[in-house]
Amino acid sequence: MTDAVTFPLDQAVDVLERGGLVAIPTETVYGLAADAENGDAVAKIYKAKQRPANHPLIVHLTGPEALDAWAREVPEDARKLAETFWPGPLTLVLKRTDKAKDFITGGQDTVALRCPSHPVIRELLKAFAGSSHKGVAAPSANSFGKISPTTAEHVRNDLGEKVDLILDGGACSVGIESTILDMSENDPRILREGAVTGPMIEDVIGRAVQHGAKSASPRVSGTLKSHYAPEHPLRLVSAEDLPGAAQELARHFKTFSIIAPEAVAKRFSGVCVNCFGYDAEDPTELQSRLYDWMHQLDKSGADFILVVPPPSANGWLGVLDRLGRAAATKTEFL
Ligand code: TXA
Ligand code: MG
């Protein structure tokens, strides 16, 4: 991505205004965007994704100036967070105004709001929003339950003809979905881990942040246990157990691919179909490449994807969460 953004802006605005779907790059993952106040347009998102109808959507806005149009009783801390992290990968759940209809919120009294930083979606929002602070609803641009797209090609492969226009903004720099922070009750609570971490939020608001949804509400689709899953079974294996797992698979004539810390991955490159090594010191690298690697390994056709996960430490929580969900569909190991 260069700074000079060239894409069919007028056409994209036109599609949104006519109630169509535009696949848009954001810094996290690609989104499937529609006019957030047009019920028919939003219904098309659900249809294209085959997403259960009561799962609420995130509304994407131009910036903090649009907060009061969409949210009421906005706490001072939420404003501070928006000023600090927007544009960027933080979604705030707040009490809704009448602008956020049931078809966006799934009938809840709250709405999820975010201002993305990718220049293409920013330009588009600026051109589309107008004086009434219109927003676009945009879930990740993948079929329900599948791996989120981090390139325009991922979107084309999955949703292709179901989308009126796909804007190519290159590979997403963050690579996993935004952090979702519930600010609608007294205690701030992270509902989905992402690149904006608990400590980063605590630094700004000066108080503790809770982690995890209060109840296992199926309405937060990113919190479904099995999600972001490749077609081929993905298994988490410790570095110590990897040799045994590899031998066991070889004995049964099963092939496998690997995602592991670089040093580990190197040792196995000769025996697996495909092998990706990540920098075990830098969470942002695995974070930005994880979904693309999962897409690639899924296509490479190995029977299993083995992943040696990073340590359970701050900065790694987002990728660990996504890996846990990708591995949640249990089938027999062999
Ligand atoms: O990074 C992202 O957030 C991407 C890009 C495209 O912006 N979008 C994304 O959207 O991940 P989606 O629909 O795949 O995930 C949105 C999550 C869902 O888990 C949904 O249930 C939750 O946000 N959500 C939306 N409104 C909510 C609300 N009012 N309360 C709690 N969770 C909500
Ligand atoms: Mg999603």
PDB file of N, CA and C and ligand atoms in Angstrom, residues 49 51 140 142 148 177 192 221 227-228, ligand 2:
ATOM      1  N   LYS A  49     -22.743 -14.085   3.635  1.00  0.00           N
ATOM      2  CA  LYS A  49     -21.874 -14.795   4.586  1.00  0.00           C
ATOM      3  C   LYS A  49     -22.499 -16.083   5.116  1.00  0.00           C
ATOM      4  N   ARG A  51     -24.566 -16.055   7.522  1.00  0.00           N
ATOM      5  CA  ARG A  51     -24.360 -15.815   8.947  1.00  0.00           C
ATOM      6  C   ARG A  51     -25.720 -15.826   9.647  1.00  0.00           C
ATOM      7  N   SER A 140     -16.237  -9.404   8.951  1.00  0.00           N
ATOM      8  CA  SER A 140     -15.148  -9.905   8.129  1.00  0.00           C
ATOM      9  C   SER A 140     -15.739 -10.530   6.861  1.00  0.00           C
ATOM     10  N   ASN A 142     -15.812 -13.098   4.980  1.00  0.00           N
ATOM     11  CA  ASN A 142     -15.653 -14.539   4.780  1.00  0.00           C
ATOM     12  C   ASN A 142     -16.984 -15.232   5.059  1.00  0.00           C
ATOM     13  N   SER A 148     -10.903 -15.618   8.372  1.00  0.00           N
ATOM     14  CA  SER A 148     -11.090 -14.251   7.877  1.00  0.00           C
ATOM     15  C   SER A 148     -10.077 -13.942   6.773  1.00  0.00           C
ATOM     16  N   GLU A 177      -8.768  -9.756  13.753  1.00  0.00           N
ATOM     17  CA  GLU A 177      -9.864  -8.833  13.968  1.00  0.00           C
ATOM     18  C   GLU A 177      -9.586  -7.918  15.161  1.00  0.00           C
ATOM     19  N   ARG A 192     -13.346  -9.643  22.844  1.00  0.00           N
ATOM     20  CA  ARG A 192     -12.525 -10.351  21.856  1.00  0.00           C
ATOM     21  C   ARG A 192     -11.131  -9.745  21.913  1.00  0.00           C
ATOM     22  N   SER A 221     -20.299 -13.563  17.685  1.00  0.00           N
ATOM     23  CA  SER A 221     -19.913 -14.715  16.867  1.00  0.00           C
ATOM     24  C   SER A 221     -18.423 -15.007  16.975  1.00  0.00           C
ATOM     25  N   HIS A 227     -14.368 -21.446  15.363  1.00  0.00           N
ATOM     26  CA  HIS A 227     -14.511 -20.300  14.486  1.00  0.00           C
ATOM     27  C   HIS A 227     -13.177 -20.101  13.787  1.00  0.00           C
ATOM     28  N   TYR A 228     -13.173 -19.299  12.743  1.00  0.00           N
ATOM     29  CA  TYR A 228     -11.913 -19.023  12.052  1.00  0.00           C
ATOM     30  C   TYR A 228     -11.208 -20.315  11.655  1.00  0.00           C
TER      31      TYR A 228
HETATM   32 MG    MG B   2     -15.823 -12.573  11.491  1.00  0.00          MG
END
